[in-house]
Each structure stands twice: as C-alpha cells, then as structure tokens.
Amino acid sequence: MSSKEDKPVEQSQSSWKDFIYNPRSGEFIGRTARSWALILLFYLIFYGFLAGLFSLTMWVMLQTLDDYTPKYRDRISNPGLVIRPKAPEIIFNRSAPSEYKEYTDHLEAFLSKYNGEHQQNNIDCTPGAYFIQDNQPLPKQVCKFERSLLGQCSGITDQTFGYSEGRPCIIVKMNRIIGLKPKPTPFINCTAKKDDKLSVNYFPENATFDSMYFPYYGKLAHEGYVQPLVAVKLLLNSSDFNKKLSVECKIEGSNLLNNDDRDKFLGRVAFQVKVTE
Amino acid sequence: MGKKGDQYEVFVEMGRDTNGEMDAKIKKKKKVKKKEMLEGMKKEMEIDDHELTIEELEMKYSTSTTKGMSSTLAAQVLERDGANELKPPKGTPEYVKFARQLAGGLQCLMWVAAVICFIAFGIQFAQEDLTSYDNLYLAITLIAVVVVTGCFGYYQEFKSTNIIASFKNLVPQKATVFRDGQKSQINANQLVVGDLVEIKGGDRVPADVRIITAQGCKVDNSSLTGESEPQSKGPECTHENPLETRNIAFFSTTCLEGIATGIIINTGDRTIIGRIASLASGVGNEKTPIAIEIEHFVDIIAGLAIFFGATFFVVAMVIGYQFLKAMIFFMAIVVAYVPEGLLATVTVCLSLTAKRLAKKNCVVKNLEAVETLGSTSVICSDKTGTLTQNRMTVSHLWFDNHIHSADTTEDQSGQSFDQSSETWRALGRVAGLCNRAVFKPGQEEIPIPKREVIGDASETALLKFTELTIGNVIDYRGRFKKICEVPFNSTNKFQLSIHELEDPLDLRYLLVMKGAPERILERCSTIMIKGQELPLDEQWKEAFQTAYMDLGSLGERVLGFCHIFMNEKEYPRGYNFDTDEMNFPTSGLCFAGLISMIDPPRATVPDAVMKCRTAGIRVIMVTGDHPITAKAIAANVGIISEGSETVEDIATRLRIPVEQVNRGDARACVINGGQLKDMTSDELDDALRAHPEMVFARTSPQQKLIIVESCQRLGSIVAVTGDGVNDSPALKKADIGIAMGIAGSDAAKNAADMILLDDNFASIVTGVEQGRLIFDNLKKSIAYTLTKNIPELTPYLIYITVSVPLPLGCITILFIELATDIFPSVSLAYEKAESDIMHLKPRNPKRDRLVNEALAVYSYFQIGAIQSFAGFTDYFTAMAQEGWLPLLCVGLRSQWENPHNQEVQDSYGQEWTYSQRLYQEYTCYTVFFVSIEICQISDVLIRKTRRLSVFQQGFFRNKVLVTAIVFQLLLGNFLCYCPGMPNIFNFMPIRVQWWFVPVPFGILIFVYDEIRKLGVRRHPGSWWDKELYY
C-alpha cells in the first residue's frame, strides 16, 4: 500500500518541476521562450496603448482646468475654522515658561507672515466692502492685515501672548475658499461649553472678519494673500485655574454654516484649556 | 489485494451461512472497511439455498416444512439477527451539514475579513479614535453574505431527502407464518430466518423466501430485475443463479396471483433488496462536474486573494504602516478580490435553468445536476419503462403468409394493417374469444391502451388489441356464448374454449385455441389463407417456421391461434363437453395465424437516441431483461444502429466460428449478466472501448453499478436512467441519475438527481441542451463577474503604494458585487446559444474547464485593466475638478486621512476640513463606482458572445439582459442621488458629467472585444485564437 501512495507524490513533484522548467519542450512555466516573448510583446503594446490613452485623457482633462480657480467647489461651500496654537488641548503652567513656550513659539511663527516687511506691497482697502478685482490684471492685490490689529494678542506688546499671566491668546482663523463672500460680515463668538462663565476679549474688538479680505482669488492669482484673523484672549480668573475649560468659538452673524451635524469644524471650533498656577 | 480477498470471503460467508458462529462473524464484519464491503457487495450475491433439498434446508435452518419453527427458537433467532426490517443509515447531523456550508474556501476568507473588521473596529472604539462605523458595517455585511449564501446551499442540500426512507415503505405490514404447527398472522418485522410463511396473491413477499409449495404463483419482479413479465414461482430449482431460479421469491416483490409457502432464508438488511438498499446508500454521491469546476476555481481565487493580501500586507509593513492598518489593508484586498456575489449568481443561474426544465417535465433535485446533463457523454439507460412502455402490446401478426405490423404507439397514432382479409376475421375471433382477461370496470373514459386489466400480460395485450381492432370485446364475447374452457397450463401449453356461434340458426360449435406456436401447429391439418382452408403441407410449414423465427428474432413473444367448427351432427346442442376427458377434437384444426407481442419502445425514443448520437452522446442499454429482447429493442430505438453487427452476427453471416471474428469489426455488442460476471474490470473497459454500441442484458443491480463505474473510469460523465429499485445503486453512482416519474419506484426517485415527470426519454435531450447552454452561459457570467475584481483591487494597490486618497471603499465594492452587478450576471443565463450546441461533442471534463486560463487572463489583465484605467481617469478627473491635481494627490494620504487636520490645502490654496475631505473621498468612491458600472455595461454586452459578433447574436434579443442594464443604471442612479446616501453608504450625488468620463473606455472595451472575436472567427487555430479565445 505504501508504495502506491508514494508514487503519485513523486509524480506530482516531477510534474511541478516540469511546470517550472520542462527540458524536453523547453517550456518555462508552461510557455516556450518564443511564446513568452510574443505574449509579453502583446501586453507591452496593450498596456502601452492603454497608458497612452490614459495619459491623453488626463492631458485633455487637465487642459480644461483653469490655473487659477478649480472647476467646482461642491464640497467646500462653507469654510472650516481652526485655531492657533494648533492643538485640541492647551494645557500649561503659567509660571513655567518651558510649558507654554511651544504655544508662543507657534503663535509667533504663525504671525510672522503678518509682519510689516511681508506686507509692503499690500494695500489698505476700504473696510466693510468686498474687494472685488475679477477684471483686474494678475496678480491680484492683497489687503493689508496688520499684526497690530490683534492688540494684546499680537505678540508685539506681550511676547508671551498672555500665557504668562494665565490669560492665553487663541487666534481663530477661517479656512480659505476661493470666491467666498460671507454676507453680512461674520464675527467670532467664543463661549464656554457647559455653564462655565467665560469672559473674553476679541481683537479686533468687533471680532469680525472684514469683508474687504474677500473674495480670495486662489494661490496663484492672489499670491501673498493674508487671511483675516480674530484673536481671543481668554480672561481667566483664579477660579478658572486648575480645571479644564471647554471653549467653542463659532462664526456668527453671516450666511456661513456653523451647526453642521457631521462636520464639527464647519464654522466653529472647539478646544480645551487648562491653566495651572 | 490478498487481504481484501480474505475480507471479501468473510462477507460472502455472511450471505451464505447465517446460522451458528454468527456473533464471531459479525465482529469480524465490523472490521471490514466499509469500502471493501461495498467491493464485496458489487460481486454477485452468493446464495445456495435454492439448490438444497427440502431436507437439507430443514436441517440448515432447524425448521420444518410442515409445522414451521418453534416459537422459542424463533425468538432466539430474532434476538440474534434483529428485526426483519431495513435499517436507516447513519446520517450526518444537520448542524454539521450547515457548518460545512459556512466553511467553504471563499467563506473562510470572508470570515477572516469579518474578524479583522471587528478587531479594527474594537481597537478604534477602545482608543476612542472612532471616525466612522464602516468597519462594523463591513463585518456585519460580510457575515450576512456568508450566512445567507450558506442557508441557500443548506436548503438545496436539505431538499434531497434520505434514500433509505423509501425502502421502508416496501416492508410488508403482516405476514402469515407457521410456528409450532400453528398458522398465525404476525408483524412482518418479527419474521426470522427459517420461518415457514404463506404468500397469497396481492401480498408482498415478507422476506427472501425459498418456495416449498406453490399453486399458480406469479410474482412481479419488475422493481428488482426490470423484467416486465410476472415470473412463475415453484418449488423446483431451475437455475443456478438465485436471481433467475424459480424457487426463490424476493423481499418486497409482489405476489400477483396464486398461493405459495416457503421458508425464509434471509431477513432485513441481508435480503437482496436490503443489500441493494445498503449498496445505494453506501455509494458515495459523486461530486457533480460543475461542483468540481466551481471548487477548482474558487480554490484558485481564494489562493490568489490570500497571495495578494499577504503580499501587500508585507509591502505595507515594509513601507511603515502600523500593524493594524496593514491588517485592514489585507482585509480590504480580500474583500475587493473575492467575488462575493459569484456563488449566488451561479446558484440563481442554475435554478433558472432548473425552472425552465421543470416546465418541460424534468424536475431537478440537485441544482448542479442541471449542468451535469450537459457534460454527459454516456447515457446508461434501463430498458423497461424507460425506453419501452412497460406494457405488452401486440406488435406483429402473421396471416395469409404475410407479416403484418400492428400499431404499437402509445396514442394509436401509427399505421394499422389491412383488416379486410377473411383470415384476419378468423384470427381476430380466436384472439377475442380465447381470452380470459377483462377490463376493470369504470374505465370507459380512459383510452384503451391505458386501461387496467385483470389477467396476465399477454392476454391483456390481446384484449386491448382486439378491443381496438374489433371493438367492444366483452359484448363480442357475449354474442359467442362460452360453453367451456381449458385454461393454459405448462404441460399442454395451450388454452382453448368452446363457443356457440353468433348466428342462432348455425348450430355448430366453435372451438378456439391459442398457445405456443409449434404446439398449435402440431394440432392443425389445415391453414386458412385468404379465407380458404388449405391443407397444411410442407411448404406452408416452412412458411410458418420462417415467420416464427423472424418474429422470435425480434425478441417478441409469439402465440399461435387456430380454430375448428364442430359438426352439429357429431356435437349437437347440449353436448356434454368434458374438459378433463377432452371429448372433442384437439387436432386436425385449422391454423389461423400468429400474433406476436412485445413491450414496445416509446414513440419518442428513437428520435431522442438519434439526437443523443448527433450530440456525441453514447447511449448504452443496461437491462435485467433477456438478451434477445434487449437487442431487438436496442435495434428498434437505434441504440444499435442499422447495419451494425455484433460479433455473433458477423460469425453467422460469414459462417465462421465466433472466435475467428475480428472484434474490431463489430460495432455492436450484447453482453449478458452471466458473461459480465466472469469479466474483470479491465476486460469490461476494453469491451466498452472496442464497441461503440453496447447492450447489457440480464444484469443485476450490482452489475449496473460496475458498468457505470467502468464508464466513469474511461473518463465519461455518465447519466443513468432507470425506474426500478434495482437501478437505484447505479442511479446514485452515476454523475446524474435520472428516474422516471410515473413508472419509477420511490427508491429510484430518491437515488436520482433528476426526475422525468412524463417518463419521456426525449426530455433528456432537452436537458442535455439546457445543460450545455448553461455551461456556456455560466462561463460568460463568471467572466463578467471576475472582470470587475481588478478595478476593485487596483485602487487599494495604488492607495497603498502611491498613497493617494482612497479611490474606492469596501462598502462600495460590496454594493457592486451584491447589488448592481448581480442582475446583469444572472441575465447572461438567458442568452441564446451561439451555435448549434447539439451538434457538438460533449465537453471533455479534463480539458474544457469552466474557468480556464484564457478566460481569467482575458478578464483580469485585459478587460479588467481597461476598467481600472477608466476608474482612475474618472477618479483623477473628479479630484482635479474639485481642486486636487493628480500630482498633489500622490503622497497625500497621511495628511488627507488625519482627522485632526482641518486645514489641508488643495492645489489652489483652499483649505479643507477633515469632513470635507471625507465627502470628497466618498465622491471618489462614487465616481469610481460609476466608472465600473459603465464599463460593466459594456462588459455584459461583450460577454453575450464568445465567438460571434454581438451584432450577429442580436443586440436586444436577450430582453432580460436589456432590462438588467436598465435596472443597473437605475440602481446606480438611486444610490448616487437618493438623499441620505452619503452618510449611510458613502455614496455622493456626483456631477452628471462624471458619468461620461468612462464612456470612451466602455467603447474601447466593446470595440476591442469585437476585434478579438473577429480575429478568433477569421483565424481559427492562430496565435490570436489560442491566446484570446476563452
């Protein structure tokens, strides 16, 4: 019986070897060299043609695109809000500079592009009116946003942005969307979640993103564009220290969405602050 | 081999010797492996009880032929042997059957994928890192797919019921037994070996019985041996073969008339029928060819899925993804690559064909059998009841020195003979009067051939024949008042009756006689020719001999008829006819003619056999009936074609001994059971190879099984048709067993995969056609289904390697697999055949695979590749038009998928939140989905044909397919534009123009495939044909 069982195993082994390379017919994995050459040539042509077609269609498609504005903005009809420093939780000891240095450095770096030397070419626009330049030649002009507008949160007077006194500055920024024209002028309103009372100072004081910074004309056309910012100085008291505060800032007073169920960052942003002494 | 031989001996002993040392032997028997036991059972059964004298028999079973056994001994034997009933075999537990359905190759892969999903979901949940419930949905969907498919399969299996159940019904309820000299009625299952039993007409034989005394006892063996005539039973041993001898009556056969007593020699599972039952249930169900094909390619797909998954798991790990992430990639690749809807598609396609067949009276028990019929290369057909009507019918008459053919068709649609001759009137009168058979009452509405009759087979045939030709026979008999009669007996071999004449003025008596032709001729001195009585000289005797031989060689049973008008002076009215003394003339009669009878073939059979031949299918007759009858019917229906000769025919023609004939010259061959018994399996194989036209006669159930196995050894796919219990093992062993619905016994129906409701052999041809069509169409369907796996898989490969945002999600893939593409793939089952499939040879199961290399390569690397390019073109278009240029997409993945980054910049400097990016990703899924759908529409159109141009096949001829395309588009639109879809199933309402981006690729697919088909048609055998024809 045992010999009977062994035989097929040997056979299958030899047929396996034959499959890899069959010395009698010169077949390598079921095909002769000539056959392999033919089939590879066929696929070379086939895929070459397909790749060519793909490239052609992609090229045609790219030709139809505008260099300055995307064809559609279906998914981004409303802007998201983000904060600086870029962290969901801001936790520091106000008397330990090493703990908040990270945040202040980040703010400083972020605001550096608002420095005067970067905005020499930018112009002063008329507040309260859209700065429409659809028919203007390229590059489009940029409205000046002075860093000093951020007052105590500009980092000019207080280089620790209030972190050392336990009243940190948070800068709220609205995502850039080409052609977006908020109507009427939106402003930022920050509140504490739950029942905590929170008093804040806004810079600029009306907490608005002024209409003159809209619309945006895109990376290429609107080089050097500076986004308007709103700084929020959280006026924390000693009673607020040592506990986690949940703060939510919303964009209000305009047609921009701030209560989407799914997107928690559409027109609003939530973060937590905990300052220890 | 030696070992096996020994064990076989043990088994034979069992059959032969049932008393003494039984316990020891039962223990031995248990050691015998089941398989070897079956081998033993396939050999002829060894019974020698029929050759023993009564005294030896009494000794052997410690019984008495007058008083029966003693009750105490009977109780002991009952204890030892067990009850006289058939034991049901141990079945597989139901939960095991169900579990098996859930543990196939693809199913296991899907389980793994589901588990990975669960783990991923669990980890994300624990880390509070949950961005969506996709993984949970996915896991649930995967499990649902496996379970639903499993339930479907289980239900199919559940429908084919247990085989032994039907044998149970055969067990008689009560039996008359003698014990301690007392006659009593007991339950038949209490009978034991050695019991003396009495059997009367109408009883079922309670066990295998050796007959001791009998009076006119006739038994219907047709369910056991396939003989259409009842067999007389008597105490004398007439044949060494227990199946042929007269003095054994078998368990479960019916005693039609007479009375007999006998001693039980076997009970329960040891009876002949018990062995057939265990043979049938012991024969493993052969895997259907389509099941083998599907398993074959499912294994390949599962292997490839694991290979791809594992490769990219490793690649992902090397690139530096987390372990969990890499596992999710593995899962996603498995989901993308495995054709989840395929098994469902195959099942639905098969059940559609099954439905179509059911309309044509073929009921399929096992769905896969639908296709098996298409691959069938050999049909082993039983004769009685399958090829023939199982009804003795008058087929020929010889009178006026001429053989006349009678109409033997079932519905009397055939030609009748010339009935104007005076001789016919005389012959018809004898046939009508000398006949004791009568119709059962209350059958006036039923056509004559179908009416039930009391009487034996040949009298029945004559009754129906005369009823058809003369008209109302009972009335006719009334006009010729019967004075007396002598019934048929085996010594004088004739039957006569004496009648008054119809005309009251004619006072002569008429004596009519029928019987064995040579005996009748002996008693005649004249012969009636054209109404004239002529002296019966040598010339007429020779004419008679020739006619008798001719009719006999047709396998027909011939009866002779004669009459005499008795002189009114010698035999006046009131003459006292004494049937014992025979005080009336029984010689010097006037010969009227011969009538021959046969169980005629069904009208549709010859045509069906012819069609089978055209379709390259060999029809072999396997019957329990006699060789001459078998050969005659075979020749009649075309199983032995015109001009084909057997070795014996050639020998007779050339007047040389049989040994000198070159076997290769004989196309036909008739082998009977006795010869078959002495043949080794190699010899049988050789015989089957050498002679294309085969008839097996006098075969036992075991031999039928051996013949089927031999055909299967030669690589054929074998269909077996049959109706009797004796056919059931062969039906089970066959690749497809076909039972007769009306004539078939329950055992045969249960062993079969398919049942012909109208018993019409011709339905098999329809079945073959449908089977072949479904094989072709399944091929198309599978090709269609497999194609889209590539455009489903490539997004992941690109995603992992090039780190673009994911172009196609798992849930979307499941929607393609299980929703939109199911209907089109099923609709291909409605496609008409491309060529005349009934003129092709059956497929070679080794060479013509369902899924061959060319099909897979063409679907995957050519059509699938085009579809992938279509998908990516559309994907990059949708991304670019929304602000993400192709080059930016490359390497974007980590930023894109970071849920904490709400300000990712696109190519135009706009900033996107995570959710906005997610919806953009869903847009990509939808766009890719739409691309696959558009390409699949083109794909389903090209799959309509494999060789012909679609224009030749007809674009809109398959209405179901057109509907399916419309449905697919509507469903696609619904998924895209139904509100709420984005958050439930990740479909986005995409811009209309993105539907049109893949259209050029769809056109490319269509044009390319037309070019391929053109090349295949124009240059058969070329490189192009070999590489691209699937």
Short mmCIF file of C-alpha atoms in Angstrom, two decimals, chain A residues 31-268:
data_model
loop_
_atom_site.label_atom_id
_atom_site.label_comp_id
_atom_site.label_asym_id
_atom_site.label_seq_id
_atom_site.Cartn_x
_atom_site.Cartn_y
_atom_site.Cartn_z
CA ARG A 31 5.42 28.54 -22.28
CA THR A 32 8.39 28.39 -24.57
CA ALA A 33 10.72 31.37 -24.82
CA ARG A 34 9.15 32.37 -28.11
CA SER A 35 5.69 32.12 -26.65
CA TRP A 36 6.73 34.23 -23.67
CA ALA A 37 8.26 36.82 -25.95
CA LEU A 38 5.09 37.02 -28.02
CA ILE A 39 2.77 37.33 -25.08
CA LEU A 40 4.97 39.90 -23.37
CA LEU A 41 5.16 41.88 -26.57
CA PHE A 42 1.39 41.72 -26.81
CA TYR A 43 0.97 43.04 -23.30
CA LEU A 44 3.63 45.68 -23.85
CA ILE A 45 1.65 47.00 -26.79
CA PHE A 46 -1.65 46.57 -24.98
CA TYR A 47 -0.62 48.37 -21.83
CA GLY A 48 1.38 50.88 -23.81
CA PHE A 49 -1.75 51.74 -25.69
CA LEU A 50 -3.81 51.89 -22.51
CA ALA A 51 -1.24 54.06 -20.76
CA GLY A 52 -1.20 56.29 -23.83
CA LEU A 53 -4.95 56.59 -23.80
CA PHE A 54 -4.92 57.28 -20.09
CA SER A 55 -2.29 59.98 -20.47
CA LEU A 56 -4.18 61.51 -23.35
CA THR A 57 -7.46 61.69 -21.47
CA MET A 58 -5.69 63.05 -18.40
CA TRP A 59 -3.95 65.66 -20.55
CA VAL A 60 -7.21 66.68 -22.20
CA MET A 61 -8.85 66.86 -18.80
CA LEU A 62 -6.05 68.99 -17.39
CA GLN A 63 -6.32 71.34 -20.40
CA THR A 64 -9.90 72.03 -19.47
CA LEU A 65 -8.88 73.12 -15.99
CA ASP A 66 -8.31 76.74 -15.06
CA ASP A 67 -4.97 77.51 -13.47
CA TYR A 68 -6.46 79.98 -11.03
CA THR A 69 -9.73 78.58 -9.85
CA PRO A 70 -10.89 74.99 -9.51
CA LYS A 71 -13.74 73.97 -11.72
CA TYR A 72 -16.09 73.11 -8.85
CA ARG A 73 -16.33 73.86 -5.15
CA ASP A 74 -19.05 71.35 -4.34
CA ARG A 75 -17.60 70.08 -1.09
CA ILE A 76 -16.41 73.43 0.33
CA SER A 77 -19.30 75.83 0.20
CA ASN A 78 -18.62 76.76 3.83
CA PRO A 79 -15.28 77.32 5.46
CA GLY A 80 -13.91 75.49 8.45
CA LEU A 81 -12.48 77.25 11.50
CA VAL A 82 -9.13 76.43 13.02
CA ILE A 83 -7.18 77.86 15.92
CA ARG A 84 -3.60 78.72 16.67
CA PRO A 85 -1.79 77.30 18.53
CA LYS A 86 -2.72 74.19 16.61
CA ALA A 87 -3.74 71.81 19.38
CA PRO A 88 -7.03 70.41 20.59
CA GLU A 89 -5.94 70.92 24.19
CA ILE A 90 -3.92 73.81 25.53
CA ILE A 91 -2.51 72.85 28.89
CA PHE A 92 0.26 74.76 30.64
CA ASN A 93 1.52 76.11 33.90
CA ARG A 94 1.54 79.87 33.64
CA SER A 95 4.60 80.14 35.82
CA ALA A 96 6.59 77.61 33.83
CA PRO A 97 7.64 79.24 30.54
CA SER A 98 9.01 75.96 29.24
CA GLU A 99 5.49 74.54 29.22
CA TYR A 100 3.93 77.27 27.12
CA LYS A 101 6.94 78.12 25.03
CA GLU A 102 5.76 75.65 22.46
CA TYR A 103 2.50 77.57 22.08
CA THR A 104 4.00 81.00 22.00
CA ASP A 105 6.65 79.94 19.51
CA HIS A 106 3.96 78.53 17.34
CA LEU A 107 1.94 81.75 17.52
CA GLU A 108 5.00 83.82 16.81
CA ALA A 109 5.86 81.73 13.80
CA PHE A 110 2.32 81.88 12.54
CA LEU A 111 2.10 85.65 12.94
CA SER A 112 5.47 86.31 11.42
CA LYS A 113 3.99 86.41 7.95
CA TYR A 114 1.79 89.26 9.10
CA ASN A 115 4.84 91.34 9.90
CA GLY A 116 5.15 94.67 8.18
CA GLU A 117 8.05 93.66 5.97
CA HIS A 118 5.94 90.96 4.36
CA GLN A 119 3.10 93.34 3.66
CA GLN A 120 4.90 96.21 1.99
CA ASN A 121 3.14 95.57 -1.30
CA ASN A 122 -0.24 95.07 0.29
CA ILE A 123 -2.71 97.86 0.08
CA ASP A 124 -5.12 99.41 2.51
CA CYS A 125 -8.62 98.58 1.46
CA THR A 126 -11.98 100.02 2.30
CA PRO A 127 -13.36 98.25 5.34
CA GLY A 128 -16.87 96.88 5.06
CA ALA A 129 -16.82 96.32 1.30
CA TYR A 130 -15.76 93.33 -0.77
CA PHE A 131 -12.52 93.86 -2.57
CA ILE A 132 -13.68 92.68 -5.96
CA GLN A 133 -10.97 92.51 -8.60
CA ASP A 134 -12.42 89.98 -11.03
CA ASN A 135 -11.36 92.02 -14.00
CA GLN A 136 -8.11 93.26 -12.56
CA PRO A 137 -4.85 92.06 -14.06
CA LEU A 138 -2.78 89.43 -12.33
CA PRO A 139 -1.52 89.25 -9.73
CA LYS A 140 -4.43 90.36 -7.70
CA GLN A 141 -3.81 92.88 -4.98
CA VAL A 142 -3.81 91.91 -1.33
CA CYS A 143 -5.43 93.81 1.50
CA LYS A 144 -3.20 94.55 4.37
CA PHE A 145 -3.89 92.85 7.68
CA GLU A 146 -1.68 94.46 10.24
CA ARG A 147 -0.47 92.29 13.07
CA SER A 148 -1.12 95.20 15.37
CA LEU A 149 -4.82 94.77 14.79
CA LEU A 150 -4.57 91.86 17.20
CA GLY A 151 -3.72 94.22 20.06
CA GLN A 152 -2.69 92.39 23.21
CA CYS A 153 -2.61 89.15 21.25
CA SER A 154 -0.34 90.49 18.53
CA GLY A 155 2.75 89.45 20.44
CA ILE A 156 4.15 92.87 19.96
CA THR A 157 3.47 94.18 23.43
CA ASP A 158 3.25 90.88 25.26
CA GLN A 159 5.60 88.39 23.74
CA THR A 160 4.10 85.60 25.82
CA PHE A 161 0.65 86.27 24.30
CA GLY A 162 -0.81 86.38 27.79
CA TYR A 163 0.29 82.86 28.64
CA SER A 164 2.49 84.03 31.46
CA GLU A 165 -0.43 85.72 33.20
CA GLY A 166 -2.68 82.72 32.62
CA ARG A 167 -4.85 84.58 30.12
CA PRO A 168 -3.81 82.90 26.90
CA CYS A 169 -4.50 84.22 23.43
CA ILE A 170 -6.05 81.93 20.88
CA ILE A 171 -6.10 83.00 17.27
CA VAL A 172 -9.07 81.92 15.22
CA LYS A 173 -8.57 81.52 11.51
CA MET A 174 -11.13 80.83 8.82
CA ASN A 175 -10.22 78.41 6.01
CA ARG A 176 -9.51 79.97 2.65
CA ILE A 177 -12.07 79.25 -0.03
CA ILE A 178 -11.84 80.78 -3.44
CA GLY A 179 -14.60 83.23 -4.22
CA LEU A 180 -16.20 83.02 -0.79
CA LYS A 181 -18.09 86.20 0.08
CA PRO A 182 -19.57 86.00 3.60
CA LYS A 183 -22.68 88.09 3.91
CA PRO A 184 -23.00 90.20 6.04
CA THR A 185 -19.77 90.49 7.91
CA PRO A 186 -19.24 87.46 10.14
CA PHE A 187 -17.90 87.70 13.66
CA ILE A 188 -16.49 85.23 16.10
CA ASN A 189 -18.24 84.40 19.31
CA CYS A 190 -16.49 82.23 21.85
CA THR A 191 -18.38 80.65 24.71
CA ALA A 192 -17.62 78.09 27.30
CA LYS A 193 -19.42 74.85 26.89
CA LYS A 194 -21.46 73.76 29.88
CA ASP A 195 -22.31 76.52 32.32
CA ASP A 196 -18.89 77.93 32.92
CA LYS A 197 -18.84 81.64 32.62
CA LEU A 198 -16.12 82.89 30.43
CA SER A 199 -15.17 86.42 29.64
CA VAL A 200 -13.06 87.07 26.61
CA ASN A 201 -11.52 89.94 24.75
CA TYR A 202 -11.61 89.89 20.97
CA PHE A 203 -9.06 91.51 18.68
CA PRO A 204 -10.00 93.29 16.50
CA GLU A 205 -12.53 94.38 19.02
CA ASN A 206 -15.60 93.78 16.85
CA ALA A 207 -14.33 90.23 16.32
CA THR A 208 -15.17 90.37 12.64
CA PHE A 209 -13.56 89.05 9.50
CA ASP A 210 -13.88 92.18 7.47
CA SER A 211 -15.48 91.92 4.02
CA MET A 212 -12.54 93.66 2.40
CA TYR A 213 -10.50 90.48 2.74
CA PHE A 214 -12.96 88.63 0.49
CA PRO A 215 -13.12 87.18 -2.02
CA TYR A 216 -9.97 85.11 -2.24
CA TYR A 217 -8.63 84.54 -5.74
CA GLY A 218 -6.52 81.42 -5.24
CA LYS A 219 -2.91 80.57 -4.59
CA LEU A 220 -1.61 81.57 -7.99
CA ALA A 221 -3.59 84.73 -8.61
CA HIS A 222 -3.60 86.01 -5.10
CA GLU A 223 -0.03 85.46 -4.07
CA GLY A 224 0.77 86.76 -0.62
CA TYR A 225 -2.84 86.79 0.43
CA VAL A 226 -3.18 87.15 4.17
CA GLN A 227 -6.18 85.69 5.89
CA PRO A 228 -8.00 87.91 8.33
CA LEU A 229 -7.67 86.69 11.90
CA VAL A 230 -9.55 87.10 15.13
CA ALA A 231 -7.64 86.75 18.37
CA VAL A 232 -9.41 85.68 21.50
CA LYS A 233 -7.92 86.44 24.85
CA LEU A 234 -9.40 84.21 27.49
CA LEU A 235 -9.79 86.28 30.61
CA LEU A 236 -9.39 83.51 33.15
CA ASN A 237 -9.71 84.16 36.86
CA SER A 238 -8.02 82.31 39.65
CA SER A 239 -11.24 80.29 40.00
CA ASP A 240 -10.79 79.06 36.43
CA PHE A 241 -7.33 77.77 37.00
CA ASN A 242 -6.53 74.13 37.52
CA LYS A 243 -9.57 72.94 35.69
CA LYS A 244 -10.31 72.04 32.15
CA LEU A 245 -12.37 74.56 30.28
CA SER A 246 -14.16 73.64 27.11
CA VAL A 247 -14.41 76.56 24.78
CA GLU A 248 -16.24 76.74 21.49
CA CYS A 249 -15.84 79.53 19.02
CA LYS A 250 -18.45 79.96 16.33
CA ILE A 251 -18.71 82.15 13.35
CA GLU A 252 -21.90 84.12 13.60
CA GLY A 253 -23.85 86.91 12.03
CA SER A 254 -23.50 85.67 8.46
CA ASN A 255 -24.70 83.10 5.97
CA LEU A 256 -21.87 80.75 6.88
CA LEU A 257 -22.89 77.44 8.41
CA ASN A 258 -21.84 76.83 12.00
CA ASN A 259 -24.04 73.96 13.12
CA ASP A 260 -23.43 71.06 10.76
CA ASP A 261 -24.15 67.71 12.43
CA ARG A 262 -21.32 65.85 10.81
CA ASP A 263 -18.60 68.44 10.46
CA LYS A 264 -17.61 69.74 13.87
CA PHE A 265 -15.21 72.24 12.34
CA LEU A 266 -17.52 73.90 9.87
CA GLY A 267 -17.87 77.49 11.07
CA ARG A 268 -16.94 76.51 14.58
#
